[in-house]
Coordinates of C-alpha atoms in Angstrom, one line a residue:
Chain E
X1 CA 47.1 -3.2 67.4
X2 CA 46.1 -6.9 67.3
X3 CA 46.6 -8.7 70.5
X4 CA 46.7 -12.5 71.1
X5 CA 44.3 -14.6 69.1
X6 CA 42.5 -17.6 70.6
X7 CA 45.0 -19.8 68.8
X8 CA 47.8 -18.0 70.6
X9 CA 46.1 -18.4 74.0
X10 CA 45.7 -22.0 73.2
X11 CA 49.5 -22.2 72.6
X12 CA 50.1 -20.4 75.9
X13 CA 47.9 -22.8 77.8
X14 CA 49.4 -25.8 76.2
X15 CA 52.9 -24.6 77.0
X16 CA 52.1 -24.1 80.6
X17 CA 50.4 -27.6 80.8
X18 CA 53.4 -29.2 79.1
X19 CA 55.8 -27.4 81.5
X20 CA 53.8 -28.3 84.6
X21 CA 53.4 -32.0 83.7
X22 CA 57.1 -32.3 82.6
X23 CA 58.3 -30.6 85.8
X24 CA 56.3 -32.9 88.0
X25 CA 57.7 -35.9 86.2
X26 CA 61.2 -34.4 86.2
X27 CA 61.2 -34.1 90.0
X28 CA 60.0 -37.6 90.4
X29 CA 62.6 -39.0 88.0
X30 CA 65.4 -36.6 88.7
X31 CA 65.4 -36.9 92.5
X32 CA 66.5 -40.6 92.7
X33 CA 69.1 -40.0 89.9
X34 CA 70.5 -36.9 91.7
X35 CA 70.5 -38.8 95.0
X36 CA 72.4 -41.6 93.4
X37 CA 74.9 -39.3 91.7
X38 CA 75.5 -37.4 94.9
X39 CA 76.1 -40.5 97.1
X40 CA 77.5 -43.2 94.9
X41 CA 81.1 -44.2 94.7
X42 CA 80.3 -46.3 91.7
X43 CA 82.5 -46.2 88.6
X44 CA 79.3 -45.6 86.6
X45 CA 78.9 -42.2 88.2
X46 CA 80.9 -40.5 85.5
X47 CA 79.0 -42.2 82.7
X48 CA 75.5 -41.5 84.2
X49 CA 76.5 -37.9 84.9
X50 CA 77.6 -37.4 81.3
X51 CA 74.5 -38.9 79.9
X52 CA 72.3 -36.7 82.1
X53 CA 74.3 -33.6 81.0
X54 CA 74.2 -34.4 77.3
X55 CA 71.1 -32.2 76.6
X56 CA 73.2 -29.2 77.8
X57 CA 75.5 -29.5 74.8
X58 CA 73.6 -31.4 72.1
X59 CA 71.6 -29.4 69.5
X60 CA 67.9 -30.0 70.3
X61 CA 67.4 -31.3 66.8
X62 CA 69.7 -34.2 67.6
X63 CA 67.7 -35.2 70.6
X64 CA 64.5 -34.7 68.7
X65 CA 65.8 -36.8 65.8
X66 CA 66.7 -39.7 68.0
X67 CA 63.5 -39.5 69.9
X68 CA 61.5 -39.4 66.7
X69 CA 63.3 -42.6 65.6
X70 CA 63.0 -44.3 68.9
X71 CA 59.3 -43.4 69.4
X72 CA 58.4 -44.3 65.8
X73 CA 56.8 -47.5 64.7
X74 CA 60.2 -49.3 64.3
X75 CA 61.8 -47.8 67.4
X76 CA 62.2 -49.5 70.7
X77 CA 60.0 -47.0 72.5
X78 CA 57.5 -47.0 69.7
X79 CA 57.1 -50.8 69.8
X80 CA 56.7 -50.7 73.6
X81 CA 54.0 -48.0 73.5
X82 CA 52.3 -49.7 70.6
X83 CA 52.4 -53.1 72.5
X84 CA 50.9 -51.4 75.6
X85 CA 48.1 -50.0 73.5
X86 CA 49.2 -46.4 73.9
X87 CA 49.7 -45.8 70.2
X88 CA 52.7 -43.9 69.0
X89 CA 54.1 -40.9 70.8
X90 CA 55.3 -38.6 68.0
X91 CA 53.0 -35.7 67.3
X92 CA 51.2 -36.1 70.6
X93 CA 51.2 -34.3 73.9
X94 CA 52.6 -37.4 75.6
X95 CA 55.5 -37.4 73.1
X96 CA 56.2 -33.8 74.0
X97 CA 56.3 -34.6 77.7
X98 CA 58.8 -37.4 77.0
X99 CA 60.9 -35.1 75.0
X100 CA 60.7 -32.3 77.5
X101 CA 61.7 -34.6 80.4
X102 CA 64.8 -35.7 78.6
X103 CA 65.6 -32.2 77.3
X104 CA 65.3 -30.6 80.7
X105 CA 66.7 -33.4 82.8
X106 CA 70.1 -31.8 83.6
X107 CA 68.4 -28.6 84.7
X108 CA 66.6 -30.6 87.5
X109 CA 69.2 -33.2 88.3
X110 CA 72.2 -30.9 88.7
X111 CA 70.7 -28.5 91.3
X112 CA 69.3 -31.4 93.2
X113 CA 72.6 -33.3 93.1
X114 CA 74.5 -30.2 94.3
X115 CA 72.0 -29.7 97.1
X116 CA 72.3 -33.4 98.2
X117 CA 76.1 -33.2 98.1
X118 CA 76.1 -30.0 100.1
X119 CA 74.2 -31.8 102.9
X120 CA 77.1 -34.1 103.3
X121 CA 77.1 -37.4 105.2
X122 CA 76.9 -36.1 108.7
X123 CA 73.2 -35.3 109.0
X124 CA 72.5 -38.8 107.6
X125 CA 74.7 -40.4 110.2
X126 CA 73.1 -38.3 113.0
X127 CA 69.7 -39.3 111.8
X128 CA 70.8 -43.0 111.9
X129 CA 72.0 -42.7 115.5
X130 CA 68.7 -41.2 116.3
X131 CA 66.9 -44.3 115.0
X132 CA 65.7 -42.9 111.7
X133 CA 65.9 -45.5 108.9
X134 CA 67.0 -44.5 105.4
X135 CA 63.5 -43.6 104.0
X136 CA 62.5 -41.8 107.2
X137 CA 65.8 -39.8 107.0
X138 CA 65.2 -38.9 103.4
X139 CA 61.9 -37.4 104.1
X140 CA 62.6 -35.8 107.4
X141 CA 66.2 -34.6 107.0
X142 CA 67.3 -34.7 103.4
X143 CA 64.2 -33.1 101.8
X144 CA 64.0 -30.1 104.2
X145 CA 67.7 -29.5 104.0
X146 CA 67.7 -29.7 100.2
X147 CA 64.7 -27.4 99.9
X148 CA 66.6 -24.6 98.1
X149 CA 67.8 -27.2 95.6
X150 CA 64.3 -28.3 94.9
X151 CA 63.0 -24.8 94.4
X152 CA 65.9 -24.1 92.0
X153 CA 65.3 -27.4 90.2
X154 CA 61.6 -26.7 89.9
X155 CA 62.0 -23.2 88.5
X156 CA 64.7 -24.2 86.1
X157 CA 62.9 -27.3 84.9
X158 CA 59.7 -25.4 84.3
X159 CA 61.3 -22.4 82.6
X160 CA 63.6 -24.5 80.4
X161 CA 60.6 -26.6 79.3
X162 CA 58.7 -23.4 78.4
X163 CA 61.6 -22.2 76.3
X164 CA 61.9 -25.5 74.3
X165 CA 61.7 -25.3 70.5
X166 CA 63.8 -27.6 68.5
X167 CA 62.8 -30.9 70.2
X168 CA 59.1 -29.9 70.0
X169 CA 59.4 -29.1 66.3
X170 CA 61.1 -32.4 65.6
X171 CA 58.8 -34.7 67.5
X172 CA 55.6 -32.7 68.0
X173 CA 55.2 -30.8 64.8
X174 CA 52.9 -28.0 64.8
X175 CA 49.4 -29.2 65.6
X176 CA 47.1 -26.5 67.0
X177 CA 45.8 -27.4 70.5
X178 CA 47.8 -30.5 70.6
X179 CA 51.5 -29.8 70.1
X180 CA 51.7 -26.1 69.1
X181 CA 53.5 -24.4 72.0
X182 CA 54.4 -20.7 72.3
X183 CA 57.9 -21.0 70.8
X184 CA 56.5 -22.8 67.7
X185 CA 53.6 -20.3 67.5
X186 CA 56.2 -17.4 67.4
X187 CA 58.0 -19.2 64.6
X188 CA 54.8 -19.5 62.6
X189 CA 53.9 -15.8 63.1
X190 CA 57.3 -14.8 61.9
X191 CA 57.1 -17.1 58.9
X192 CA 53.7 -15.5 58.0
X193 CA 55.2 -12.0 58.6
X194 CA 52.7 -11.4 61.5
X195 CA 55.3 -9.5 63.5
X196 CA 52.8 -7.8 65.8
X197 CA 51.6 -11.1 67.1
X198 CA 55.1 -12.5 67.2
X199 CA 56.0 -9.4 69.4
X200 CA 53.2 -10.2 71.9
X201 CA 54.3 -13.8 72.3
X202 CA 58.0 -13.1 72.2
X203 CA 57.7 -10.2 74.6
X204 CA 55.7 -12.4 76.9
X205 CA 58.4 -15.0 76.9
X206 CA 61.1 -12.5 77.5
X207 CA 59.2 -11.0 80.5
X208 CA 58.4 -14.5 81.8
X209 CA 62.0 -15.7 81.6
X210 CA 63.4 -12.5 83.1
X211 CA 61.0 -12.7 86.1
X212 CA 61.9 -16.3 86.6
X213 CA 65.6 -15.6 86.7
X214 CA 65.1 -12.5 88.8
X215 CA 63.2 -14.7 91.4
X216 CA 66.0 -17.3 91.2
X217 CA 68.9 -15.0 91.6
X218 CA 67.2 -12.7 94.1
X219 CA 66.4 -15.7 96.2
X220 CA 70.1 -16.9 96.1
X221 CA 71.3 -13.6 97.2
X222 CA 68.8 -13.5 100.1
X223 CA 69.9 -17.0 101.1
X224 CA 73.6 -16.3 101.1
X225 CA 73.5 -14.8 104.5
X226 CA 71.6 -17.6 106.1
X227 CA 74.3 -20.1 105.3
X228 CA 73.9 -23.8 105.9
X229 CA 73.8 -23.6 109.7
Chain S
X1 CA 101.7 -53.9 139.1
X2 CA 99.6 -53.5 142.2
X3 CA 96.0 -52.6 141.9
X4 CA 94.8 -49.4 143.6
X5 CA 92.6 -50.4 146.5
X6 CA 90.7 -47.1 146.2
X7 CA 89.9 -47.9 142.6
X8 CA 88.5 -51.3 143.8
X9 CA 86.4 -49.5 146.3
X10 CA 85.0 -47.1 143.8
X11 CA 84.1 -49.9 141.4
X12 CA 82.4 -51.7 144.2
X13 CA 80.5 -48.5 145.0
X14 CA 79.3 -48.1 141.4
X15 CA 78.3 -51.8 141.4
X16 CA 76.3 -51.3 144.5
X17 CA 74.5 -48.3 143.1
X18 CA 73.8 -50.3 139.9
X19 CA 72.3 -53.1 141.9
X20 CA 70.1 -50.7 143.9
X21 CA 68.6 -49.4 140.6
X22 CA 68.0 -53.0 139.3
X23 CA 70.6 -52.7 136.6
X24 CA 72.1 -55.4 134.4
X25 CA 74.1 -58.2 135.9
X26 CA 77.8 -57.7 136.7
X27 CA 78.7 -59.6 133.6
X28 CA 77.7 -56.5 131.6
X29 CA 80.4 -55.8 129.1
X30 CA 81.3 -54.7 125.6
X31 CA 83.2 -57.0 123.3
X32 CA 84.6 -55.3 120.3
X33 CA 86.8 -56.9 117.8
X34 CA 87.4 -54.9 114.6
X35 CA 89.6 -54.7 111.6
X36 CA 89.4 -51.9 109.2
X37 CA 91.7 -51.3 106.3
X38 CA 92.1 -48.0 104.6
X39 CA 94.9 -46.8 102.4
X40 CA 97.7 -46.0 104.8
X41 CA 95.8 -46.8 107.9
X42 CA 94.8 -50.0 109.6
X43 CA 92.7 -50.4 112.8
X44 CA 93.0 -53.7 114.4
X45 CA 91.6 -54.1 117.9
X46 CA 90.3 -56.8 120.2
X47 CA 88.8 -55.3 123.3
X48 CA 86.6 -56.4 126.2
X49 CA 85.4 -53.3 128.0
X50 CA 83.3 -52.9 131.1
X51 CA 79.6 -52.5 130.4
X52 CA 79.3 -49.6 132.9
X53 CA 81.1 -46.4 133.7
X54 CA 83.1 -44.2 131.4
X55 CA 85.7 -45.8 129.2
X56 CA 88.0 -43.3 127.5
X57 CA 89.4 -44.1 124.1
X58 CA 92.6 -42.1 124.3
X59 CA 95.3 -41.4 121.8
X60 CA 96.7 -38.9 119.4
X61 CA 95.0 -37.9 116.1
X62 CA 95.4 -40.8 113.7
X63 CA 95.5 -43.3 116.5
X64 CA 92.1 -44.8 115.4
X65 CA 90.0 -43.8 118.3
X66 CA 87.3 -42.1 116.4
X67 CA 87.3 -44.9 113.8
X68 CA 86.8 -47.4 116.6
X69 CA 83.9 -45.4 118.0
X70 CA 82.3 -45.3 114.5
X71 CA 82.8 -49.0 114.2
X72 CA 80.8 -49.5 117.4
X73 CA 78.1 -47.2 116.0
X74 CA 78.0 -49.1 112.7
X75 CA 79.0 -46.1 110.7
X76 CA 82.1 -47.6 109.2
X77 CA 80.8 -49.9 106.5
X78 CA 84.3 -51.3 105.8
X79 CA 84.7 -52.6 109.4
X80 CA 84.9 -56.4 109.8
X81 CA 84.6 -58.1 113.2
X82 CA 82.3 -58.7 116.1
X83 CA 80.6 -56.5 118.5
X84 CA 78.5 -57.5 121.5
X85 CA 77.1 -54.7 123.8
X86 CA 75.8 -55.9 127.1
X87 CA 74.6 -59.1 125.6
X88 CA 73.2 -57.7 122.4
X89 CA 75.1 -58.8 119.2
X90 CA 75.3 -55.8 116.8
X91 CA 77.8 -57.3 114.4
X92 CA 79.3 -60.7 113.8
X93 CA 80.7 -61.3 110.4
X94 CA 81.2 -65.0 111.1
X95 CA 77.4 -65.4 111.5
X96 CA 76.4 -62.7 108.9
X97 CA 75.0 -60.4 111.5
X98 CA 75.1 -56.6 111.0
X99 CA 72.5 -54.5 112.8
X100 CA 72.2 -51.2 110.9
X101 CA 73.0 -48.1 113.0
X102 CA 69.3 -47.0 113.2
X103 CA 68.4 -50.3 114.9
X104 CA 71.2 -50.1 117.5
X105 CA 70.2 -48.7 120.9
X106 CA 73.0 -46.2 121.1
X107 CA 73.4 -42.5 121.6
X108 CA 76.1 -40.7 119.6
X109 CA 77.5 -37.2 120.4
X110 CA 79.5 -35.9 117.5
X111 CA 82.5 -33.6 117.7
X112 CA 80.5 -30.6 116.3
X113 CA 77.1 -31.1 117.9
X114 CA 75.6 -31.5 114.3
X115 CA 72.1 -30.4 115.3
X116 CA 69.6 -30.4 112.5
X117 CA 69.6 -26.8 111.3
X118 CA 66.0 -26.9 110.1
X119 CA 64.6 -27.9 113.4
X120 CA 64.3 -26.0 116.7
X121 CA 66.1 -27.3 119.8
X122 CA 62.9 -28.9 121.0
X123 CA 62.3 -30.6 117.6
X124 CA 65.9 -31.7 117.6
X125 CA 65.5 -33.3 121.0
X126 CA 62.2 -35.0 120.0
X127 CA 63.7 -36.4 116.8
X128 CA 65.1 -39.4 118.5
X129 CA 62.6 -39.5 121.3
X130 CA 59.7 -40.0 118.9
X131 CA 61.4 -42.8 117.1
X132 CA 61.6 -45.2 120.1
X133 CA 58.7 -47.0 121.6
X134 CA 57.0 -45.3 124.5
X135 CA 57.6 -48.3 126.6
X136 CA 61.4 -48.1 125.9
X137 CA 61.7 -44.5 127.0
X138 CA 63.8 -44.5 130.2
X139 CA 64.8 -40.8 129.9
X140 CA 62.1 -38.2 129.7
X141 CA 62.4 -34.9 127.9
X142 CA 62.2 -32.8 131.1
X143 CA 64.8 -35.0 132.7
X144 CA 67.4 -34.6 129.9
X145 CA 66.6 -30.9 129.6
X146 CA 67.2 -30.3 133.3
X147 CA 70.2 -32.5 133.5
X148 CA 72.0 -30.4 130.8
X149 CA 70.5 -27.1 131.8
X150 CA 68.9 -26.2 128.4
X151 CA 65.4 -25.3 129.6
X152 CA 65.8 -21.7 128.2
X153 CA 66.9 -22.9 124.8
X154 CA 64.0 -25.1 123.7
X155 CA 62.3 -22.8 121.2
X156 CA 65.6 -21.5 119.6
X157 CA 67.0 -22.5 116.3
X158 CA 70.5 -24.2 116.4
X159 CA 72.1 -21.3 114.5
X160 CA 71.3 -19.1 117.5
X161 CA 73.2 -21.2 120.1
X162 CA 76.7 -20.9 121.3
X163 CA 79.1 -23.8 120.7
X164 CA 78.7 -25.0 124.3
X165 CA 74.9 -24.8 124.2
X166 CA 74.9 -26.8 121.0
X167 CA 77.0 -29.5 122.5
X168 CA 74.7 -29.7 125.5
X169 CA 71.7 -30.0 123.2
X170 CA 73.5 -32.7 121.2
X171 CA 74.1 -34.7 124.4
X172 CA 70.5 -34.3 125.6
X173 CA 69.3 -35.4 122.1
X174 CA 71.5 -38.5 122.3
X175 CA 70.3 -39.3 125.8
X176 CA 66.6 -39.1 124.8
X177 CA 66.9 -42.2 122.7
X178 CA 67.4 -44.1 126.0
X179 CA 70.6 -45.6 124.7
X180 CA 72.1 -48.8 126.1
X181 CA 75.5 -47.2 125.4
X182 CA 76.5 -43.6 124.9
X183 CA 79.3 -42.9 122.3
X184 CA 81.0 -39.5 122.6
X185 CA 83.5 -38.3 120.0
X186 CA 85.6 -35.6 121.5
X187 CA 82.5 -33.6 122.5
X188 CA 84.7 -30.8 123.9
X189 CA 87.3 -30.6 121.2
X190 CA 85.7 -27.8 119.2
X191 CA 85.2 -25.7 122.3
X192 CA 87.5 -23.1 123.9
X193 CA 88.7 -23.5 127.4
X194 CA 85.9 -21.5 128.9
X195 CA 83.2 -23.6 127.1
X196 CA 84.9 -26.8 128.2
X197 CA 84.8 -25.8 131.8
X198 CA 81.1 -25.0 131.2
X199 CA 80.3 -28.5 129.9
X200 CA 82.5 -30.7 132.1
X201 CA 80.2 -30.5 135.1
X202 CA 77.3 -31.7 132.9
X203 CA 79.4 -34.6 131.7
X204 CA 80.2 -35.5 135.3
X205 CA 76.5 -35.3 136.1
X206 CA 75.8 -37.7 133.3
X207 CA 78.4 -40.0 134.7
X208 CA 77.0 -39.8 138.3
X209 CA 73.3 -39.8 137.6
X210 CA 72.8 -42.1 134.7
X211 CA 73.7 -45.7 134.6
X212 CA 74.6 -45.8 130.9
X213 CA 78.1 -47.0 129.8
X214 CA 79.9 -44.3 128.0
X215 CA 82.7 -44.7 125.4
X216 CA 84.5 -41.3 125.4
X217 CA 87.0 -40.4 122.7
X218 CA 89.6 -37.9 123.7
X219 CA 93.1 -36.8 123.0
X220 CA 93.2 -34.7 126.1
X221 CA 94.8 -36.4 129.2
X222 CA 93.0 -33.9 131.4
X223 CA 89.6 -34.9 130.2
X224 CA 90.4 -38.6 130.4
X225 CA 91.6 -38.5 134.0
X226 CA 88.8 -36.3 135.1
X227 CA 86.0 -38.3 133.6
X228 CA 87.0 -41.8 132.9
X229 CA 86.9 -45.0 135.0
X230 CA 88.6 -47.0 132.4
X231 CA 91.0 -46.1 129.7
X232 CA 92.0 -47.6 126.3
X233 CA 95.2 -46.1 124.9
X234 CA 95.3 -46.3 121.1
X235 CA 98.3 -45.7 118.8
X236 CA 98.6 -46.4 115.1
X237 CA 95.3 -48.3 115.1
X238 CA 96.4 -50.7 117.8
X239 CA 95.6 -51.0 121.5
X240 CA 98.7 -49.9 123.5
X241 CA 97.1 -50.4 127.0
X242 CA 93.7 -50.9 128.4
X243 CA 92.4 -51.2 131.9
X244 CA 91.1 -49.5 135.0
X245 CA 92.1 -45.8 134.9
X246 CA 94.3 -45.6 138.0
X247 CA 96.2 -48.8 137.3
X248 CA 96.7 -48.0 133.7
X249 CA 97.9 -44.4 134.3
X250 CA 100.4 -45.9 136.9
X251 CA 101.9 -48.3 134.3
X252 CA 105.5 -47.6 133.4
X253 CA 105.6 -49.7 130.2
X254 CA 103.5 -47.5 128.0
X255 CA 104.9 -46.3 124.7
X256 CA 106.9 -43.1 124.8
X257 CA 104.1 -41.0 123.4
X258 CA 102.3 -41.4 126.8
X259 CA 105.3 -41.2 129.2
X260 CA 106.2 -37.6 128.5
X261 CA 103.0 -36.8 130.3
X262 CA 103.3 -39.7 132.8
X263 CA 101.6 -39.4 136.1
X264 CA 99.1 -41.1 138.4
X265 CA 95.5 -40.4 139.1
X266 CA 94.4 -40.7 142.8
X267 CA 91.0 -40.4 144.3
X268 CA 91.3 -38.6 147.7
X269 CA 88.9 -37.8 150.4
X270 CA 88.6 -34.3 151.8
X271 CA 89.9 -34.9 155.4
X272 CA 90.6 -31.5 156.9
X273 CA 90.7 -27.8 156.2
X274 CA 93.3 -25.5 157.5
X275 CA 91.7 -22.1 157.4
X276 CA 94.7 -20.3 158.8
X277 CA 97.1 -21.4 156.0
X278 CA 94.3 -21.8 153.4
X279 CA 95.0 -25.5 152.8
X280 CA 92.9 -28.6 152.4
X281 CA 94.1 -32.1 153.3
X282 CA 93.2 -35.0 150.9
X283 CA 93.7 -38.5 152.3
X284 CA 94.2 -41.5 150.2
X285 CA 95.3 -45.1 150.9
X286 CA 98.8 -44.9 152.2
X287 CA 99.1 -41.1 152.5
X288 CA 97.8 -37.6 152.3
X289 CA 98.5 -34.4 150.4
X290 CA 97.9 -30.8 151.3
X291 CA 96.5 -28.7 148.5
X292 CA 95.2 -25.1 148.2
X293 CA 92.0 -24.7 150.3
X294 CA 89.1 -26.2 148.3
X295 CA 85.5 -25.0 148.8
X296 CA 84.4 -28.6 149.3
X297 CA 82.7 -30.3 152.3
X298 CA 84.6 -32.8 154.4
X299 CA 84.2 -36.4 153.3
X300 CA 83.8 -35.5 149.6
X301 CA 85.9 -37.3 147.1
X302 CA 88.3 -35.3 144.9
X303 CA 90.2 -36.8 142.1
X304 CA 93.7 -35.4 141.5
X305 CA 96.7 -36.1 139.4
X306 CA 100.4 -36.2 140.4
X307 CA 102.7 -35.8 137.4
X308 CA 105.8 -37.9 137.4
X309 CA 107.9 -34.8 136.7
X310 CA 106.5 -33.2 139.9
X311 CA 107.8 -36.1 142.1
X312 CA 111.4 -36.2 143.4
X313 CA 113.0 -38.7 145.6
X314 CA 115.2 -38.6 148.7
X315 CA 116.7 -41.4 150.8
X316 CA 115.6 -39.7 154.1
X317 CA 112.9 -37.4 155.2
X318 CA 114.3 -34.0 154.1
X319 CA 114.0 -31.3 156.8
X320 CA 114.1 -27.7 155.9
X321 CA 112.4 -27.9 152.5
X322 CA 109.6 -25.8 151.1
X323 CA 107.9 -28.9 149.7
X324 CA 104.8 -29.6 151.7
X325 CA 104.0 -33.1 150.7
X326 CA 106.4 -35.8 151.7
X327 CA 105.3 -39.4 151.5
X328 CA 107.2 -42.5 152.4
X329 CA 107.2 -45.0 149.5
X330 CA 108.7 -48.2 148.3
X331 CA 110.4 -48.5 144.9
X332 CA 108.6 -51.1 142.8
X333 CA 110.3 -50.6 139.4
X334 CA 112.8 -48.5 137.5
X335 CA 112.5 -48.1 133.8
X336 CA 113.8 -45.9 131.0
X337 CA 111.8 -42.8 130.2
X338 CA 111.1 -40.8 127.1
X339 CA 114.6 -39.2 127.2
X340 CA 117.8 -41.1 127.7
X341 CA 118.8 -38.9 130.6
X342 CA 115.7 -39.8 132.6
X343 CA 114.1 -42.8 134.3
X344 CA 110.6 -43.5 135.5
X345 CA 110.5 -44.9 139.0
X346 CA 107.4 -46.8 140.1
X347 CA 106.5 -46.2 143.7
X348 CA 104.1 -47.8 146.2
X349 CA 102.8 -45.4 148.9
X350 CA 101.2 -48.0 151.0
X351 CA 98.6 -49.0 148.4
X352 CA 98.6 -46.0 146.1
X353 CA 100.9 -46.1 143.1
X354 CA 103.0 -43.0 142.3
X355 CA 105.6 -42.4 139.5
X356 CA 108.7 -40.2 139.7
X357 CA 110.6 -39.0 136.7
X358 CA 114.2 -38.4 137.8
X359 CA 117.6 -38.3 136.0
X360 CA 119.4 -41.5 135.3
X361 CA 122.4 -40.1 137.3
X362 CA 120.3 -39.5 140.4
X363 CA 118.8 -42.9 140.1
X364 CA 122.4 -44.4 140.1
X365 CA 123.6 -42.2 143.0
X366 CA 120.6 -43.2 145.1
X367 CA 121.1 -46.9 144.1
X368 CA 117.4 -47.2 143.4
X369 CA 116.1 -50.8 143.1
X370 CA 112.8 -52.5 143.8
X371 CA 112.1 -52.8 147.5
X372 CA 114.1 -49.7 148.5
X373 CA 112.3 -47.4 151.0
X374 CA 112.4 -43.7 149.9
X375 CA 110.7 -40.4 150.5
X376 CA 108.7 -38.9 147.7
X377 CA 108.6 -35.1 147.6
X378 CA 105.6 -33.9 145.7
X379 CA 106.0 -30.5 144.2
X380 CA 102.5 -30.0 142.9
X381 CA 99.1 -31.7 142.8
X382 CA 96.7 -31.1 139.9
X383 CA 93.1 -31.2 141.1
X384 CA 90.6 -32.5 138.6
X385 CA 87.4 -30.9 139.8

């Protein structure tokens, strides 16, 4: 029974790289957005919240299509990257990262915003009366109290990026070692009727996703007793 | 309204202690002028409070007392006004000054201790302590820990503390920032009677041992009369009365909400014990009362409260009565009470103000008017620890 080829392993490695880089960027970008969403009384809150949640309901092909256009030579993003000497993003690893960040944004922002909201105003007020400025408070009070939210956001952001297909296909194509991730590789194997190899990859994905969710839900149950204190 | 001479004496005593410790000049005061508008609620106050001792912000829920405290702390972003605490300006909208909360040298004790759940008791205590300059630390960790009796709790996590323990840790944590003013928002409200009794002595120690002015929010008259030197009565976002505790409690012109529980606060000195009858005599300016034997040394001061409803009046010294405490008084004032059937009678017992709540009919029959000499019969005296 044939196992994974080196091309398959390359796809696995690329997928993990993409997920790791995207998750790191997602946490950096998602934290301030989530903080703003959790704290603001602005009338733009609804609009920003809806925009962040769009990838939850849009077909990935729609996101991919608009990204392709935006990152192309005539798109806003494309002109910007070209002017900066970065070249064009479609069909590159960097392009996949941009796509993944947008595609997985709600999976990171929503758990973080929920965690920040659950903290409430009080610990922030207490910290202020104990002479901690806003930045100090964020790192010494908010981050530790929101830790479960960060763990959930990291796991979901990573797993969701690993499971991405449509956006990748639209903006990344299928370039071995550059943009061919596991989900695309499976599609290729099936197209070529290489079911055995498709099984290996698909089974791997299934096991990975199950373990991730098991960890996530098992953790939630374990935490339920601890409460918020 | 005559001032209670005992109150004057106690203020002088505090001032003397303050001077001995090289504390701020007598001009120390808190000026607070605030206006806050919320839907359905408006706080509008202009206060000048003493910069020492315990000032109670007293009123029913919705009276604006917590909002006022939060304004002083800088936690109400909608508050407009001016705030000067012992010479330091923390807010002055006219001059565009607004010091953020974390730059104000204040300590805040919240209603539910609000300890950081991710930090041990020790790390909670150190949170504020670490954030002030070493030179500015006037309260040491050991000192605060001993004062509040939390030595045994230092390595515990907050979730493993009782409500009373949490509140004591919250107080120690606030003290450790060496505040120039301590703000306490009903620190006992979330506790049951037993826990309250457990904490009150610590609060009294704070009062006696530390020279930090305290603003103490409470809706409980018992706490106010036990702990406060000054009182601000709030109602509907406005100041109803403010002043020295004894004088303010003896006022007869307070709104109805306060008169149903009208009564005076007196500081007495333990003058004698009668071991045979198990009684203790407390002397005060103009009189004395016998109370149940107290395990307290002679010469100690005890604060007590005489409710207006526990005082009746007679035009001569009644013989053959079971009432132990009879005091000769002069009527100073007769005003309407909370019910149309009653009046409140202001009395002067040779320097100490008393209030009697009697029926309108009795008042007419006795022909009560200012200047009339009467005998006050005190049915019961409530000791305040």
